[in-house]
Amino acid sequence: MSNTNVSNFIDDLNKAFESRVRLGMMSLLVVQEEIDFARLKESLQLSDGNLASHMQALEKLGYVEVRKQFIGRKPNTQYTVTELGRNAFSAHLLSLEKLIKQMQS
Amino acid sequence: MSNTNVSNFIDDLNKAFESRVRLGMMSLLVVQEEIDFARLKESLQLSDGNLASHMQALEKLGYVEVRKQFIGRKPNTQYTVTELGRNAFSAHLLSLEKLIKQMQS
């Protein structure tokens, strides 16, 4: 693997997905139609604040859509991945895959 | 992919390697016997301070060894990956690979 290759693959990775938490969030969002705050929090073992701030960042980038509603009297927050988010995450995983293949060859 | 799986794979990822810069550094270190500061800096397009602080973190974890010397009168800093670092990085890439495979299935 040349040094130029390494620099290129780093550029191809999406900074929005680099942390383990973001990888986990996006993975769940991509495989589930819709997921609510409580379920995400439990699945990823995050604090409310941590989950909310990561989600806000992904929402700002247009990768995630948030829907707030009431179920009975309880507030409920649902997240879905956008097409933009789905495509960006696929591209990120593809770049990671390329890196891994190069490291193994 | 179940929610439990996502939580497990996140635990398996090594926080030390999650940023793109660290992935790039470790990739270069693993494929090259030894690499010096200037070359790493150029390959990864980093500032001196940024490169030094990431390297210090990897050194503290026992993943990288640093050798400072003089070439003529010029100071020269060489980095090598340790066996611990090589194994930890392989394990990290393997966990990423598992995630990617699950996302594709």
Short mmCIF file of C-alpha atoms in Angstrom, two decimals:
data_model
loop_
_atom_site.label_atom_id
_atom_site.label_comp_id
_atom_site.label_asym_id
_atom_site.label_seq_id
_atom_site.Cartn_x
_atom_site.Cartn_y
_atom_site.Cartn_z
CA MET A 1 0.00 0.00 0.00
CA SER A 2 1.57 3.27 -1.07
CA ASN A 3 1.49 6.43 1.01
CA THR A 4 -0.64 8.12 -1.65
CA ASN A 5 -3.23 5.38 -1.34
CA VAL A 6 -3.49 5.88 2.40
CA SER A 7 -4.05 9.58 1.99
CA ASN A 8 -6.76 8.92 -0.61
CA PHE A 9 -8.64 6.40 1.43
CA ILE A 10 -8.64 8.73 4.42
CA ASP A 11 -10.20 11.41 2.26
CA ASP A 12 -12.84 8.90 1.15
CA LEU A 13 -13.89 8.11 4.70
CA ASN A 14 -16.74 10.22 6.00
CA LYS A 15 -15.83 12.13 9.15
CA ALA A 16 -19.49 12.02 10.20
CA PHE A 17 -19.29 8.26 10.69
CA GLU A 18 -15.84 7.80 12.17
CA SER A 19 -16.77 7.25 15.80
CA ARG A 20 -17.93 3.85 16.99
CA VAL A 21 -21.16 5.38 18.25
CA ARG A 22 -22.02 6.91 14.88
CA LEU A 23 -21.20 3.64 13.12
CA GLY A 24 -23.58 1.88 15.50
CA MET A 25 -26.34 4.46 15.06
CA MET A 26 -26.18 4.42 11.30
CA SER A 27 -26.05 0.60 11.21
CA LEU A 28 -29.24 0.40 13.26
CA LEU A 29 -30.94 3.14 11.26
CA VAL A 30 -30.10 1.51 7.95
CA VAL A 31 -31.43 -1.91 8.90
CA GLN A 32 -34.55 -0.72 10.72
CA GLU A 33 -37.36 1.22 9.08
CA GLU A 34 -37.70 3.49 12.06
CA ILE A 35 -36.26 3.42 15.56
CA ASP A 36 -37.17 5.39 18.64
CA PHE A 37 -34.98 7.20 21.13
CA ALA A 38 -35.40 4.70 23.98
CA ARG A 39 -34.56 1.71 21.79
CA LEU A 40 -31.48 3.36 20.27
CA LYS A 41 -30.29 4.43 23.70
CA GLU A 42 -30.64 0.93 25.07
CA SER A 43 -29.06 -0.75 22.03
CA LEU A 44 -26.03 1.52 22.06
CA GLN A 45 -25.74 1.99 25.83
CA LEU A 46 -25.64 5.77 25.58
CA SER A 47 -26.69 8.62 27.83
CA ASP A 48 -29.60 10.82 26.71
CA GLY A 49 -27.32 13.77 26.07
CA ASN A 50 -24.77 11.79 24.11
CA LEU A 51 -27.39 10.19 21.88
CA ALA A 52 -29.20 13.49 21.30
CA SER A 53 -26.06 15.38 20.32
CA HIS A 54 -24.91 12.70 17.86
CA MET A 55 -28.40 12.60 16.36
CA GLN A 56 -28.52 16.36 16.01
CA ALA A 57 -25.24 16.27 14.10
CA LEU A 58 -26.54 13.58 11.75
CA GLU A 59 -29.80 15.47 11.30
CA LYS A 60 -27.93 18.67 10.44
CA LEU A 61 -26.05 16.81 7.73
CA GLY A 62 -29.37 15.63 6.29
CA TYR A 63 -28.59 11.98 7.05
CA VAL A 64 -31.37 11.42 9.57
CA GLU A 65 -34.95 12.60 9.95
CA VAL A 66 -36.54 13.13 13.33
CA ARG A 67 -40.25 12.82 14.05
CA LYS A 68 -41.57 13.88 17.43
CA GLN A 69 -45.01 12.74 18.49
CA PHE A 70 -47.04 11.77 21.50
CA ILE A 71 -48.04 8.22 22.23
CA GLY A 72 -50.91 8.81 24.64
CA ARG A 73 -49.42 11.49 26.85
CA LYS A 74 -45.83 10.36 26.48
CA PRO A 75 -43.49 12.17 24.11
CA ASN A 76 -41.89 9.84 21.59
CA THR A 77 -39.02 10.57 19.20
CA GLN A 78 -38.59 8.47 16.09
CA TYR A 79 -35.59 8.47 13.79
CA THR A 80 -35.34 7.39 10.17
CA VAL A 81 -32.37 7.44 7.83
CA THR A 82 -32.71 9.60 4.68
CA GLU A 83 -31.68 8.42 1.22
CA LEU A 84 -28.72 10.80 1.45
CA GLY A 85 -27.71 9.22 4.75
CA ARG A 86 -28.10 5.70 3.40
CA ASN A 87 -25.93 6.48 0.37
CA ALA A 88 -23.29 8.28 2.42
CA PHE A 89 -23.07 5.40 4.88
CA SER A 90 -22.79 2.84 2.08
CA ALA A 91 -19.96 4.84 0.54
CA HIS A 92 -18.22 5.00 3.91
CA LEU A 93 -18.46 1.24 4.44
CA LEU A 94 -17.19 0.67 0.91
CA SER A 95 -14.13 2.83 1.61
CA LEU A 96 -13.47 0.96 4.85
CA GLU A 97 -13.80 -2.31 2.96
CA LYS A 98 -11.23 -1.16 0.41
CA LEU A 99 -8.80 -0.26 3.17
CA ILE A 100 -9.24 -3.62 4.86
CA LYS A 101 -8.69 -5.47 1.56
CA GLN A 102 -5.52 -3.51 0.90
CA MET A 103 -4.23 -4.24 4.38
CA GLN A 104 -4.88 -7.95 3.89
CA SER A 105 -3.23 -8.20 0.47
CA MET B 1 -28.75 -7.42 12.22
CA SER B 2 -30.13 -7.44 15.74
CA ASN B 3 -29.68 -4.60 18.21
CA THR B 4 -27.60 -6.86 20.43
CA ASN B 5 -25.20 -7.50 17.56
CA VAL B 6 -24.68 -3.80 17.00
CA SER B 7 -23.86 -3.24 20.63
CA ASN B 8 -21.37 -6.13 20.55
CA PHE B 9 -19.58 -5.00 17.45
CA ILE B 10 -19.21 -1.50 18.87
CA ASP B 11 -17.58 -2.98 21.94
CA ASP B 12 -15.21 -4.92 19.69
CA LEU B 13 -14.01 -1.82 17.87
CA ASN B 14 -10.93 -0.24 19.38
CA LYS B 15 -11.51 3.37 20.39
CA ALA B 16 -7.81 4.07 19.77
CA PHE B 17 -8.28 3.53 16.04
CA GLU B 18 -11.66 5.10 15.40
CA SER B 19 -10.56 8.35 13.80
CA ARG B 20 -9.58 8.48 10.15
CA VAL B 21 -6.18 9.84 11.07
CA ARG B 22 -5.43 6.96 13.42
CA LEU B 23 -6.60 4.46 10.81
CA GLY B 24 -4.23 6.06 8.34
CA MET B 25 -1.30 6.13 10.75
CA MET B 26 -1.70 2.51 11.76
CA SER B 27 -2.13 1.41 8.13
CA LEU B 28 1.15 3.06 7.19
CA LEU B 29 2.94 1.74 10.25
CA VAL B 30 1.77 -1.80 9.66
CA VAL B 31 2.90 -1.92 6.02
CA GLN B 32 6.20 -0.10 6.48
CA GLU B 33 9.06 -1.36 8.64
CA GLU B 34 9.77 2.09 9.97
CA ILE B 35 8.51 5.54 9.03
CA ASP B 36 9.76 8.96 10.01
CA PHE B 37 7.87 12.01 11.18
CA ALA B 38 8.27 14.02 7.97
CA ARG B 39 7.06 11.19 5.77
CA LEU B 40 4.05 10.42 7.95
CA LYS B 41 3.17 14.08 8.10
CA GLU B 42 3.29 14.41 4.35
CA SER B 43 1.41 11.18 3.67
CA LEU B 44 -1.41 12.06 6.02
CA GLN B 45 -1.44 15.82 5.44
CA LEU B 46 -1.26 16.62 9.13
CA SER B 47 0.14 19.47 11.18
CA ASP B 48 3.15 18.76 13.42
CA GLY B 49 1.08 19.14 16.58
CA ASN B 50 -1.73 16.93 15.36
CA LEU B 51 0.61 14.14 14.28
CA ALA B 52 2.64 14.33 17.50
CA SER B 53 -0.40 14.15 19.78
CA HIS B 54 -1.90 11.16 17.97
CA MET B 55 1.47 9.42 18.06
CA GLN B 56 1.88 10.09 21.76
CA ALA B 57 -1.50 8.51 22.40
CA LEU B 58 -0.56 5.41 20.39
CA GLU B 59 2.80 5.22 22.14
CA LYS B 60 1.15 5.43 25.56
CA LEU B 61 -1.03 2.48 24.63
CA GLY B 62 2.07 0.50 23.69
CA TYR B 63 1.05 0.31 20.04
CA VAL B 64 3.93 2.36 18.65
CA GLU B 65 7.61 2.75 19.45
CA VAL B 66 9.43 6.00 18.94
CA ARG B 67 13.16 6.33 18.22
CA LYS B 68 14.74 9.76 18.23
CA GLN B 69 18.13 10.21 16.63
CA PHE B 70 20.24 12.69 14.76
CA ILE B 71 21.01 12.34 11.09
CA GLY B 72 24.04 14.59 10.83
CA ARG B 73 22.89 17.55 12.87
CA LYS B 74 19.22 17.17 12.09
CA PRO B 75 16.89 15.56 14.62
CA ASN B 76 14.97 12.64 13.17
CA THR B 77 12.04 10.76 14.71
CA GLN B 78 11.27 7.23 13.57
CA TYR B 79 8.15 5.25 14.38
CA THR B 80 7.59 1.51 14.36
CA VAL B 81 4.51 -0.49 15.25
CA THR B 82 4.82 -2.95 18.16
CA GLU B 83 3.49 -6.49 18.07
CA LEU B 84 0.75 -5.39 20.47
CA GLY B 85 -0.18 -2.59 18.09
CA ARG B 86 -0.15 -4.86 15.06
CA ASN B 87 -2.43 -7.38 16.78
CA ALA B 88 -4.79 -4.72 18.11
CA PHE B 89 -5.09 -3.12 14.67
CA SER B 90 -5.75 -6.49 13.00
CA ALA B 91 -8.49 -7.19 15.53
CA HIS B 92 -10.01 -3.77 14.86
CA LEU B 93 -10.04 -4.31 11.09
CA LEU B 94 -11.57 -7.74 11.60
CA SER B 95 -14.39 -6.24 13.66
CA LEU B 96 -15.00 -3.60 11.00
CA GLU B 97 -15.06 -6.32 8.38
CA LYS B 98 -17.68 -8.25 10.35
CA LEU B 99 -19.86 -5.16 10.59
CA ILE B 100 -19.59 -4.50 6.87
CA LYS B 101 -20.48 -8.11 6.04
CA GLN B 102 -23.51 -7.96 8.29
CA MET B 103 -24.65 -4.72 6.70
CA GLN B 104 -24.35 -6.25 3.25
CA SER B 105 -26.22 -9.47 4.07
#
